[in-house]
Short mmCIF file of C-alpha atoms and ligand atoms in Angstrom, two decimals:
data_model
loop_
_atom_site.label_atom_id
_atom_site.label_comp_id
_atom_site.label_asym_id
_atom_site.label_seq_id
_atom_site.Cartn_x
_atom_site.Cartn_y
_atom_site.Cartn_z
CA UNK I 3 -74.50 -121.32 -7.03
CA UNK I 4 -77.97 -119.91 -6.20
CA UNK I 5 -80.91 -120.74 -8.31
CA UNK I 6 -81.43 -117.83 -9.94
CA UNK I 7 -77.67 -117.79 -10.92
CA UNK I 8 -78.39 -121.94 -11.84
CA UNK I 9 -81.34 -120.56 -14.63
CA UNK I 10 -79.54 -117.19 -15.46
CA UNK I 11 -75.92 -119.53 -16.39
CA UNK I 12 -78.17 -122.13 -18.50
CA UNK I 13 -79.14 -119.24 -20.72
CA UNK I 14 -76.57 -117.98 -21.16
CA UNK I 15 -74.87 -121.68 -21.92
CA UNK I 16 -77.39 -122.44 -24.15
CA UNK I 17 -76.90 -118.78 -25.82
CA UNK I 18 -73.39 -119.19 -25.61
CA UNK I 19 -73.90 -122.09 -27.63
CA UNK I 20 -76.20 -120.94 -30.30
CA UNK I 21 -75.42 -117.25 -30.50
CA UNK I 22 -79.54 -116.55 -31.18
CA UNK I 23 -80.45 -114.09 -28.70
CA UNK I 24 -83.25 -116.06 -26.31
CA UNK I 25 -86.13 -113.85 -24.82
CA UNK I 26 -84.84 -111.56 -22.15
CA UNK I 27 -86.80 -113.61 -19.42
CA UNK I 28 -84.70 -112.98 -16.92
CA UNK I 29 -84.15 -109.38 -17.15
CA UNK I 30 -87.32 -108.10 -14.66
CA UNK I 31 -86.41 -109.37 -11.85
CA UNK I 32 -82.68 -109.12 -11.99
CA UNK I 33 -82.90 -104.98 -12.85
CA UNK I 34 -85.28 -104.66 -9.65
CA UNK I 35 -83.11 -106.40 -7.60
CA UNK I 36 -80.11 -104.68 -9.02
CA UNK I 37 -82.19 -101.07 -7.76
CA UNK I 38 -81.18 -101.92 -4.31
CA UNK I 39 -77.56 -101.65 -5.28
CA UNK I 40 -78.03 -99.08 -7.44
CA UNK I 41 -79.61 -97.14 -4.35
CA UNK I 42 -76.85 -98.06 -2.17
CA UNK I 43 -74.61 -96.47 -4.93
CA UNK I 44 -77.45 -93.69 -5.12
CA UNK I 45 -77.89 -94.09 -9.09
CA UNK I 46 -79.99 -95.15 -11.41
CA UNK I 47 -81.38 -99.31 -10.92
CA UNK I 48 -81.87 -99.76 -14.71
CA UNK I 49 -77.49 -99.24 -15.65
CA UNK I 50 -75.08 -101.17 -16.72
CA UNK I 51 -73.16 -100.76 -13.24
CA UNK I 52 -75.57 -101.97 -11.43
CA UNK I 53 -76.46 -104.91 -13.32
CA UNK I 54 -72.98 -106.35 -13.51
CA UNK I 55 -72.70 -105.00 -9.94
CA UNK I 56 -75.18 -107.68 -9.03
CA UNK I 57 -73.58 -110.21 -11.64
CA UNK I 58 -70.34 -109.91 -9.79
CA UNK I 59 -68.09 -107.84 -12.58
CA UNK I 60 -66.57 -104.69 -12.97
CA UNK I 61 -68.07 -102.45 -16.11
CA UNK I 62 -65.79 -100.23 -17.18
CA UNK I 63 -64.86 -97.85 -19.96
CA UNK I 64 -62.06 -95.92 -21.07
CA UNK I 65 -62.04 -92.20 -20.23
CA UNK I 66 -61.01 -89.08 -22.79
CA UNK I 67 -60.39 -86.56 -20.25
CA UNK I 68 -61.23 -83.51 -22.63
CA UNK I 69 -64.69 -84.99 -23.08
CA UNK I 70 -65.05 -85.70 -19.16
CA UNK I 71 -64.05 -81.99 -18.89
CA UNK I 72 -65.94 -80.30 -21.30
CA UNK I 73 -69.23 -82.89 -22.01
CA UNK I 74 -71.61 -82.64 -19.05
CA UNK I 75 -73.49 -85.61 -20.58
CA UNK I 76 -70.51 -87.28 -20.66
CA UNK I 77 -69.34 -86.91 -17.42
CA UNK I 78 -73.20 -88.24 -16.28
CA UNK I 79 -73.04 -91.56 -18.66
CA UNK I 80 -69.70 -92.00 -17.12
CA UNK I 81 -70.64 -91.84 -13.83
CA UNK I 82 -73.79 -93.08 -14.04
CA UNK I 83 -73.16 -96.42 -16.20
CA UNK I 84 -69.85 -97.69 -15.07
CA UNK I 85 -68.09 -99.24 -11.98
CA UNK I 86 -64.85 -98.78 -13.16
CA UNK I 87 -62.45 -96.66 -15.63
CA UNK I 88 -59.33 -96.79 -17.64
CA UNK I 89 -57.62 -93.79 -18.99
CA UNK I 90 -57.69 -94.02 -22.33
CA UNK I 91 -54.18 -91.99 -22.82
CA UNK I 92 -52.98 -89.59 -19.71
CA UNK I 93 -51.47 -92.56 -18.10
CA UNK I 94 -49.09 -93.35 -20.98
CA UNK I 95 -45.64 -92.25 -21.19
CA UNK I 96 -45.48 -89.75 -23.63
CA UNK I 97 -48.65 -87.74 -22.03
CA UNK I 98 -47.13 -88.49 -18.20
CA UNK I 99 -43.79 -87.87 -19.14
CA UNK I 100 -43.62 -85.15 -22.23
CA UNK I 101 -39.86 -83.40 -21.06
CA UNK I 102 -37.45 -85.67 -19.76
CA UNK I 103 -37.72 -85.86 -15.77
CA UNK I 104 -40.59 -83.79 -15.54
CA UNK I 105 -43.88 -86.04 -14.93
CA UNK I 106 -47.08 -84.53 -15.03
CA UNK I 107 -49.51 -86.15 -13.18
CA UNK I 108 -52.41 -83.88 -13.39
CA UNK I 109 -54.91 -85.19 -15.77
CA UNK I 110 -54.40 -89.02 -14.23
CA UNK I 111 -55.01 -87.77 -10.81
CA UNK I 112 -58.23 -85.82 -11.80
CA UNK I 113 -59.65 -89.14 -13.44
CA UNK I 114 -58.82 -91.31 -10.00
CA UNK I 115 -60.29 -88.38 -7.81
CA UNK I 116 -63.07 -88.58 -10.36
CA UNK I 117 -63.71 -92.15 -9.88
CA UNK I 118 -63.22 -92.08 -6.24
CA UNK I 119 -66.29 -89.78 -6.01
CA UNK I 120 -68.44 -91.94 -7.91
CA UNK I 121 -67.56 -95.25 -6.11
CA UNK I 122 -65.73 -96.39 -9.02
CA UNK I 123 -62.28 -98.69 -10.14
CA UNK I 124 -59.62 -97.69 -11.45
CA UNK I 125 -57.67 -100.05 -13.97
CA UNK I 126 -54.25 -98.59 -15.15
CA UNK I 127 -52.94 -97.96 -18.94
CA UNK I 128 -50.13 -98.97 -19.34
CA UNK I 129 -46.71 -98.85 -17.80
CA UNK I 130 -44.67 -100.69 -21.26
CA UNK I 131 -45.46 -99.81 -24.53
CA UNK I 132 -44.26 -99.72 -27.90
CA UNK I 133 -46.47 -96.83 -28.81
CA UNK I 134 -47.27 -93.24 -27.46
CA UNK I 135 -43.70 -93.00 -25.89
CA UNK I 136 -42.09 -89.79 -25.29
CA UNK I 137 -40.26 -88.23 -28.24
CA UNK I 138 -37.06 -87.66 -26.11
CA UNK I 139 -36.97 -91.20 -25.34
CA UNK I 140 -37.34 -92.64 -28.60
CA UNK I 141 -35.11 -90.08 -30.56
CA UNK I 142 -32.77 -90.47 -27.53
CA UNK I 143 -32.08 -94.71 -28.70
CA UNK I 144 -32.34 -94.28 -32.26
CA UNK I 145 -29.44 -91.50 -32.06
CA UNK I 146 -27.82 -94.04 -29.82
CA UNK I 147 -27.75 -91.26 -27.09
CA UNK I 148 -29.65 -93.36 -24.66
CA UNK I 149 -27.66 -96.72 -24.38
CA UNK I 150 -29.21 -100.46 -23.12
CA UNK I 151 -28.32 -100.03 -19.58
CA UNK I 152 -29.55 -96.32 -19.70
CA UNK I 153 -32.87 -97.55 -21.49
CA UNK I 154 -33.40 -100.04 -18.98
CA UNK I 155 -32.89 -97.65 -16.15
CA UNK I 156 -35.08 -95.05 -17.71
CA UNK I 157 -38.14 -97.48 -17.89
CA UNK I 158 -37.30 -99.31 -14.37
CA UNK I 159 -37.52 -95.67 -12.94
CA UNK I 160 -40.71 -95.00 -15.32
CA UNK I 161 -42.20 -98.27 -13.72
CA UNK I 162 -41.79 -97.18 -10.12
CA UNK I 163 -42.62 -93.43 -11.04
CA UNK I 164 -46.26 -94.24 -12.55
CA UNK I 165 -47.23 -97.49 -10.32
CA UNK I 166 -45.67 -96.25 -7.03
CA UNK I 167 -47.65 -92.53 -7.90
CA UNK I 168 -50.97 -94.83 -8.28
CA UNK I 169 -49.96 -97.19 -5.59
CA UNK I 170 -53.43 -98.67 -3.96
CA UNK I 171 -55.64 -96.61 -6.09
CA UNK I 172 -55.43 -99.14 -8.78
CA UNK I 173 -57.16 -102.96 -9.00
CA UNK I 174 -55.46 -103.54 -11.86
CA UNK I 175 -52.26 -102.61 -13.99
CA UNK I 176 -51.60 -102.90 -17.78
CA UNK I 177 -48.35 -103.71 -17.26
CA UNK I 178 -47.10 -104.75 -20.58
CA UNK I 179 -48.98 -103.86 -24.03
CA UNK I 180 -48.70 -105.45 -27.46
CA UNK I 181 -45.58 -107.34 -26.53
CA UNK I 182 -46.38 -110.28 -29.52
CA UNK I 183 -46.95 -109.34 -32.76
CA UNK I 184 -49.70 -111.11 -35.18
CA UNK I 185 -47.67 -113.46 -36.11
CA UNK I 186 -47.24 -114.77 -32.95
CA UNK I 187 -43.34 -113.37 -32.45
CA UNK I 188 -42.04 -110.84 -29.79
CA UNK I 189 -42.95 -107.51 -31.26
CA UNK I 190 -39.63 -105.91 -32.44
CA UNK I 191 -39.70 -102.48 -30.77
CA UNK I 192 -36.72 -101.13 -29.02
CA UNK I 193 -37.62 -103.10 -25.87
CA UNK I 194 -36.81 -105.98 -27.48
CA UNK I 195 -34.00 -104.76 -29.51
CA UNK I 196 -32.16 -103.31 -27.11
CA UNK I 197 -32.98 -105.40 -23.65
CA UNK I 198 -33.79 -108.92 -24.82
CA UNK I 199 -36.90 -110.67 -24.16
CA UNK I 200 -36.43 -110.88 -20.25
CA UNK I 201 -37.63 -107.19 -20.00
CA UNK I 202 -40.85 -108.82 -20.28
CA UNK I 203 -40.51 -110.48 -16.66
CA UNK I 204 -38.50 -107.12 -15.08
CA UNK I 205 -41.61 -104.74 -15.86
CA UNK I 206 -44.10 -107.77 -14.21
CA UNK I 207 -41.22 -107.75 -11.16
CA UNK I 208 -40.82 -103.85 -10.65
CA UNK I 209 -44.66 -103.34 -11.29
CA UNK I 210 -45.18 -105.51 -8.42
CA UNK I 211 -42.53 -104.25 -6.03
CA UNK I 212 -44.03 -100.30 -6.73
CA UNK I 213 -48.07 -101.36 -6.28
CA UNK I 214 -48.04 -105.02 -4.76
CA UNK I 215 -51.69 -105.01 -4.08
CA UNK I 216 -52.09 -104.46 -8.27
CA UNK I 217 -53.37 -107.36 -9.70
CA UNK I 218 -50.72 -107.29 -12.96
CA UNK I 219 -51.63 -107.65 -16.43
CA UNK I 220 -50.54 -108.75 -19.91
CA UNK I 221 -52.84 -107.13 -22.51
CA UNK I 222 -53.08 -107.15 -26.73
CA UNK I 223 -55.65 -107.30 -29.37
CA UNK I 224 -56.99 -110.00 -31.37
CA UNK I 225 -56.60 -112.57 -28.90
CA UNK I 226 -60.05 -112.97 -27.83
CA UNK I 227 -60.30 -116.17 -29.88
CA UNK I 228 -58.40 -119.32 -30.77
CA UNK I 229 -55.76 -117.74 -33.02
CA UNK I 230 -51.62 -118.09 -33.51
CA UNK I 231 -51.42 -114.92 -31.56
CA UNK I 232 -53.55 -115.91 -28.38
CA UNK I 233 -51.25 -119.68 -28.56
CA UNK I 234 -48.18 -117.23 -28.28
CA UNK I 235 -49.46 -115.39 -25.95
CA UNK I 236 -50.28 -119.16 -23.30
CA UNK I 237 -47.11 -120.26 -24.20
CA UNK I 238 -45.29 -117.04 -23.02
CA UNK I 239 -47.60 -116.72 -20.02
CA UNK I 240 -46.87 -120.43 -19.34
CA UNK I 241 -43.09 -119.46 -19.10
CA UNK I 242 -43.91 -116.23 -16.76
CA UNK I 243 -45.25 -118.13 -14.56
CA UNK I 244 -42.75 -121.47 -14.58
CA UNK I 245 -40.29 -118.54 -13.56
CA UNK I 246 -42.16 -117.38 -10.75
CA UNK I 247 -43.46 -113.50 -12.83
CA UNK I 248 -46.07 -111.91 -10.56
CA UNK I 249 -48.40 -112.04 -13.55
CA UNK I 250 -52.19 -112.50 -12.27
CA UNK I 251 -54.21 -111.36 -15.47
CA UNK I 252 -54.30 -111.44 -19.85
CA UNK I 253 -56.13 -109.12 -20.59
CA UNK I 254 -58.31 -109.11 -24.47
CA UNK I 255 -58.40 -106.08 -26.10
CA UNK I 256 -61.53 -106.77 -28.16
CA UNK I 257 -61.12 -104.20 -30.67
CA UNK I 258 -63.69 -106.32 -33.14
CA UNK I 259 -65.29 -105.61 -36.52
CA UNK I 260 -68.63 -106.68 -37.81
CA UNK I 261 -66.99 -107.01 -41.33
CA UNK I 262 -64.53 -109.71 -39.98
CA UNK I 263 -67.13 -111.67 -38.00
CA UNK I 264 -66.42 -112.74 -34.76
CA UNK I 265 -64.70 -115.82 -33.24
CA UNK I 266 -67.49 -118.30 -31.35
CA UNK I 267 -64.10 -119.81 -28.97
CA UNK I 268 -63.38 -116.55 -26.85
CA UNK I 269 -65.08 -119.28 -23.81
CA UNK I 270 -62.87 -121.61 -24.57
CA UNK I 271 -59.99 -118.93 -24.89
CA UNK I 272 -60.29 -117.63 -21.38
CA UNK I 273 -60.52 -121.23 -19.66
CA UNK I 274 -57.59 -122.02 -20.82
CA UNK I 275 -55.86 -118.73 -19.73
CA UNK I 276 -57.69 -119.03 -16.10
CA UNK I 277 -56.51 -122.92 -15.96
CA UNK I 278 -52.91 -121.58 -16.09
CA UNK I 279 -53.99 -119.65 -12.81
CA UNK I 280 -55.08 -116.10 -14.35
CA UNK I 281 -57.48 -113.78 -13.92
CA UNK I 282 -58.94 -112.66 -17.29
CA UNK I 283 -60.36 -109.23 -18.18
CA UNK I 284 -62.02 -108.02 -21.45
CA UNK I 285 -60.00 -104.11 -21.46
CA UNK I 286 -60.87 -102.30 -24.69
CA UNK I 287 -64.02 -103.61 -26.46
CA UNK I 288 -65.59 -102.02 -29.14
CA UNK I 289 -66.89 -103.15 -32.70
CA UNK I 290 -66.34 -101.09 -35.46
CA UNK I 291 -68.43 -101.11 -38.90
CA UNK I 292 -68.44 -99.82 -42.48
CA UNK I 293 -69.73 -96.80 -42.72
CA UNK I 294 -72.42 -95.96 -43.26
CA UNK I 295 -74.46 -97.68 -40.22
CA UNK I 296 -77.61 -99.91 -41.13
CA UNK I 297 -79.61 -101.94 -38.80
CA UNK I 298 -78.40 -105.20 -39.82
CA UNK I 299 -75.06 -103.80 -38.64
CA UNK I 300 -75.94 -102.55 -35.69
CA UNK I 301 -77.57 -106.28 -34.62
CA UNK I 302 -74.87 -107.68 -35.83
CA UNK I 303 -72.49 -105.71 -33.45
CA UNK I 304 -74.62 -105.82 -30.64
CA UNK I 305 -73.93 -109.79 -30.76
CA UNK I 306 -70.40 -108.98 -30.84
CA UNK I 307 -70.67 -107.15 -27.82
CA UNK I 308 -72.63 -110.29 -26.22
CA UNK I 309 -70.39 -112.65 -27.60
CA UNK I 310 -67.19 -111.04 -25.61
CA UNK I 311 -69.72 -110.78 -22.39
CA UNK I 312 -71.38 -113.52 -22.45
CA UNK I 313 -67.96 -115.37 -22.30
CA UNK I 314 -66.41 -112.87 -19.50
CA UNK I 315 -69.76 -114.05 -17.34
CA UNK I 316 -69.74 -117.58 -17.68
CA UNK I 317 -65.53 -117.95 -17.28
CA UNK I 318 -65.09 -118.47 -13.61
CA UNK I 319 -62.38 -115.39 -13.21
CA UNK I 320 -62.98 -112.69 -15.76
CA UNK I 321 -63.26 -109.37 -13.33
CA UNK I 322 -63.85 -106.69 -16.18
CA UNK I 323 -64.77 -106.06 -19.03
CA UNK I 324 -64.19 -102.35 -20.53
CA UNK I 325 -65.16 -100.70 -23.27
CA UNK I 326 -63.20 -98.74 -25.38
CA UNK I 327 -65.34 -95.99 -25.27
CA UNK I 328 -69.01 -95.72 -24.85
CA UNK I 329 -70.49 -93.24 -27.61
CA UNK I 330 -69.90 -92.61 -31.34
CA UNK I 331 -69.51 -88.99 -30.52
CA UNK I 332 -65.88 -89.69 -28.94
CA UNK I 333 -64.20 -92.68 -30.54
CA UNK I 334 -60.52 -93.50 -32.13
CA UNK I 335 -61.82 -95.42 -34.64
CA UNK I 336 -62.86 -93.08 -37.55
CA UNK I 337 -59.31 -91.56 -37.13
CA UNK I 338 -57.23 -94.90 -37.65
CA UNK I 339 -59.55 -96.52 -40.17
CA UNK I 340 -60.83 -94.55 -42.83
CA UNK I 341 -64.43 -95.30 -43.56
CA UNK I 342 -65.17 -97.25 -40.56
CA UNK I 343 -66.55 -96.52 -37.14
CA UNK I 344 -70.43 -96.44 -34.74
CA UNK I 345 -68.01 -98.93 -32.77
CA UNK I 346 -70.04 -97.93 -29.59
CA UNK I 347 -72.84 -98.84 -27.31
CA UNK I 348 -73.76 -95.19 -27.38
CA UNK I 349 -74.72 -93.28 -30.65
CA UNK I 350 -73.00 -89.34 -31.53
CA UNK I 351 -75.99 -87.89 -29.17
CA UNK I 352 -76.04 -90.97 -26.73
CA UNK I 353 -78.92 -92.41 -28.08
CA UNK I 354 -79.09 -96.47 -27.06
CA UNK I 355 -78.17 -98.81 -29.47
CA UNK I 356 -78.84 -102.02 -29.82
CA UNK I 357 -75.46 -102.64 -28.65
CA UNK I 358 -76.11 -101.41 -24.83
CA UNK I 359 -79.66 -103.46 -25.02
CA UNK I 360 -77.60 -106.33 -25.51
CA UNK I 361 -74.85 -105.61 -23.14
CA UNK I 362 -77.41 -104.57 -20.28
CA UNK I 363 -79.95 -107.70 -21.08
CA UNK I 364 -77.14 -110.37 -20.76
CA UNK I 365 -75.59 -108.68 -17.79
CA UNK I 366 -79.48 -108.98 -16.45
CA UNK I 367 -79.20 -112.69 -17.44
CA UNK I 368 -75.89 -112.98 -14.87
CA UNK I 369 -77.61 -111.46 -12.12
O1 G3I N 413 -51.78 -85.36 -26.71
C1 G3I N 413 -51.56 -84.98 -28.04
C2 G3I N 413 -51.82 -83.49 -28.16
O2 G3I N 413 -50.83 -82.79 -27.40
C3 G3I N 413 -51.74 -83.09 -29.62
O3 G3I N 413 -52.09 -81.72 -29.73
C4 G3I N 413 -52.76 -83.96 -30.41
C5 G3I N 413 -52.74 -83.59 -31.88
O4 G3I N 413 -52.00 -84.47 -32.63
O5 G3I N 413 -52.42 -85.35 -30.27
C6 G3I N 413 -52.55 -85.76 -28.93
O6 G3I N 413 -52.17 -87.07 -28.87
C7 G3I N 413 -53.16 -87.98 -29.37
C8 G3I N 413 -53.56 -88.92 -28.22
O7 G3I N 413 -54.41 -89.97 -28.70
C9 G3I N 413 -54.27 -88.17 -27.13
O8 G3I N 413 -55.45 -87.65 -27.59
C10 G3I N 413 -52.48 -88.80 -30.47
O9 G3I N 413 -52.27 -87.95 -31.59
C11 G3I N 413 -53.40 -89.96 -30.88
O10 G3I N 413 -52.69 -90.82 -31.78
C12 G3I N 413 -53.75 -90.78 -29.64
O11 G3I N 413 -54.62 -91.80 -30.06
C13 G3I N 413 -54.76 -92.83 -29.07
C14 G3I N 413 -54.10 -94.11 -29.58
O12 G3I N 413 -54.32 -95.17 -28.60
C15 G3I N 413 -52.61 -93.96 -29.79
O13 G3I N 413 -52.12 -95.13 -30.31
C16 G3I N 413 -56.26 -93.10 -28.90
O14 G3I N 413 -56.90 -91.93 -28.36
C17 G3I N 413 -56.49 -94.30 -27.98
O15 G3I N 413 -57.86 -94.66 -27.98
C18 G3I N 413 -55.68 -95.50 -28.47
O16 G3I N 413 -55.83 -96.54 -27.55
C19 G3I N 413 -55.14 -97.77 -27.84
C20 G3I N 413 -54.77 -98.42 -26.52
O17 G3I N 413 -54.00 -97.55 -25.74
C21 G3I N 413 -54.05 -99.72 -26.75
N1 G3I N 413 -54.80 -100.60 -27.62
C22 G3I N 413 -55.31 -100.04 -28.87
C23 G3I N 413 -56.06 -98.73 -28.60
C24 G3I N 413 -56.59 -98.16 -29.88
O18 G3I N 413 -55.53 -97.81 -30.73
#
């Protein structure tokens, strides 16, 4: 570990371990230094992507493809601020896959040509989920139409459709989302009901066969801490990999809220998950508020935001973090919780708040 590295991990041990913010000493030099990447990638020293560029990490956010289409400042921040992307929903089912047999690739393939001209990653979302499938599907097994074997068919074939389609343009695959509930139990969906709890392993298995240079993931909310969901989640994990799964990454949501506080643990979290021989990723982090915003808020969330990073940076192998979007002016939060949202780093005219000075000054510290 190089010196600078050395002075830039002790800060951020020592905030790690008292969550005050120190000075920003360290975030001169690193930002100069990080112009010379940002040349090579011929943007901007003084973003996000080329700080964590320099510290090592792939920045990433998700992507709302009407935005990216219609939002010229948009399409900029995108380009301009982060090394990688996720679509936020035209790789799911029911957007890929609206009329039976007829997959529509369009939108997906404009964000990867997209982030291939801006020297960007692409991380996939998601192959299995219980949510956003297509209506056929799901009105095809409740009517009992579609049987077990014909459900498992359908998604083996969905599964070699989407990550065969993708196949090397993607570093790494959401393979299977939301599979434990908060309690800590399988999720009952009709995965579950229908093919058991081993349909966990065949979606790692086929993912890996269709894309083998993927690195495969395991992703959920609210397991960014110590919690009954997260000890479900190394337990099943554990088993995965006992039976020889081609899992390599869990992946943390961190879909946080500055009215719940945050868990201190999320180090201690991903060191256990990386001991078991995983790559860890932070894939959809944002932290939402009461409305309306106030500046103790807005502090408050920007140490949320440093909290999840500053872990990510001083684990040994956590590759990403993403946000879940990047301004106020495009967000899912307002529409699935009433009264609540600013979850971003980015305000409705993307105006800088505190939350990206936190974000960019610890990735300065890692650099
Ligand atoms: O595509 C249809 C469009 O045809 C229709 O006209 C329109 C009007 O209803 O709806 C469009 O679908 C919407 C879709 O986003 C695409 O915009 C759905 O209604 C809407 O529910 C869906 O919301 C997405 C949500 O997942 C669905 O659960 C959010 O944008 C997306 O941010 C959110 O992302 C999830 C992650 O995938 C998994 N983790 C949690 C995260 C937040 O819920």
């Amino acid at each position: 570990m190089v010196a600078g590295a050395a002075v830039a991990a002790a800060v951020l041990v020592s905030l790690n371990a008292t969550g005050a913010p120190a000075a920003p000493v360290a975030s001169v030099a690193p930002v100069a230094a990080a112009g010379q990447d940002a040349a090579v990638q011929g943007g901007n020293a003084d973003t996000l992507r080329a700080l964590a560029k320099r510290a090592g990490l792939k920045i990433g956010t998700a992507v709302d493809m009407s935005a990216l289409n219609n939002d010229a400042t948009y399409k900029d921040r995108v380009a301009a601020e982060f090394n990688s992307v996720t679509a936020e929903n035209v790789m799911k089912w029911s957007e890929i896959e609206p009329t039976r047999g007829v997959l529509n690739f369009g939108p997906a393939d404009q964000l990867v040509a997209f982030a291939k001209a801006n020297g960007q990653s692409v991380r996939g979302h998601t192959l299995l989920w219980h949510s956003q499938l297509p209506g056929w599907l799901t009105e095809g097994v409740a009517s009992g139409d579609i049987d077990s074997a014909e459900l498992r068919q359908l998604l083996k074939q969905h599964v070699f459709d989407v990550a065969g389609h993708f196949r090397g343009k993607i570093y790494q695959w959401d393979v299977a989302n939301e599979v434990i509930d908060d309690n800590g139990q399988l999720r009952d969906t009709i995965w579950l009901q229908k093919l058991g709890p081993g349909y966990i392993a065949d979606v790692f298995r086929w993912a890996h066969q269709a894309d083998p240079k993927a690195k495969l993931y395991i992703n959920d909310y609210n397991v960014e801490g110590l919690n009954a969901k997260a000890d479900a989640y190394y337990e099943l994990v554990k088993q995965l990999k006992a039976d020889r799964v081609p899992i390599h990454g869990f992946g943390m949501q961190g879909h946080l809220g500055v009215q719940f506080g945050f868990d201190g643990r999320a180090l201690q979290n991903v060191q256990r998950f990386e001991a078991l021989g995983l790559e860890t990723s932070f894939t959809e982090v944002d932290v939402r508020m009461l409305m309306p915003a106030d500046n103790p808020k807005l502090h408050a969330q920007a140490n949320g935001y440093s909290i999840l990073l500053r872990a990510c940076l001083l684990a040994k192998k956590c590759t990403s973090f993403t946000v879940w979007g990047f301004t106020d002016k495009y967000s899912w939060v307002p529409g699935f919780f009433t009264g609540q949202g600013a979850a971003n780093l980015l305000d409705e005219n993307f105006g800088q708040k505190p939350a990206y000075q936190a974000v960019k000054e610890t990735l300065a510290l890692a650099g």
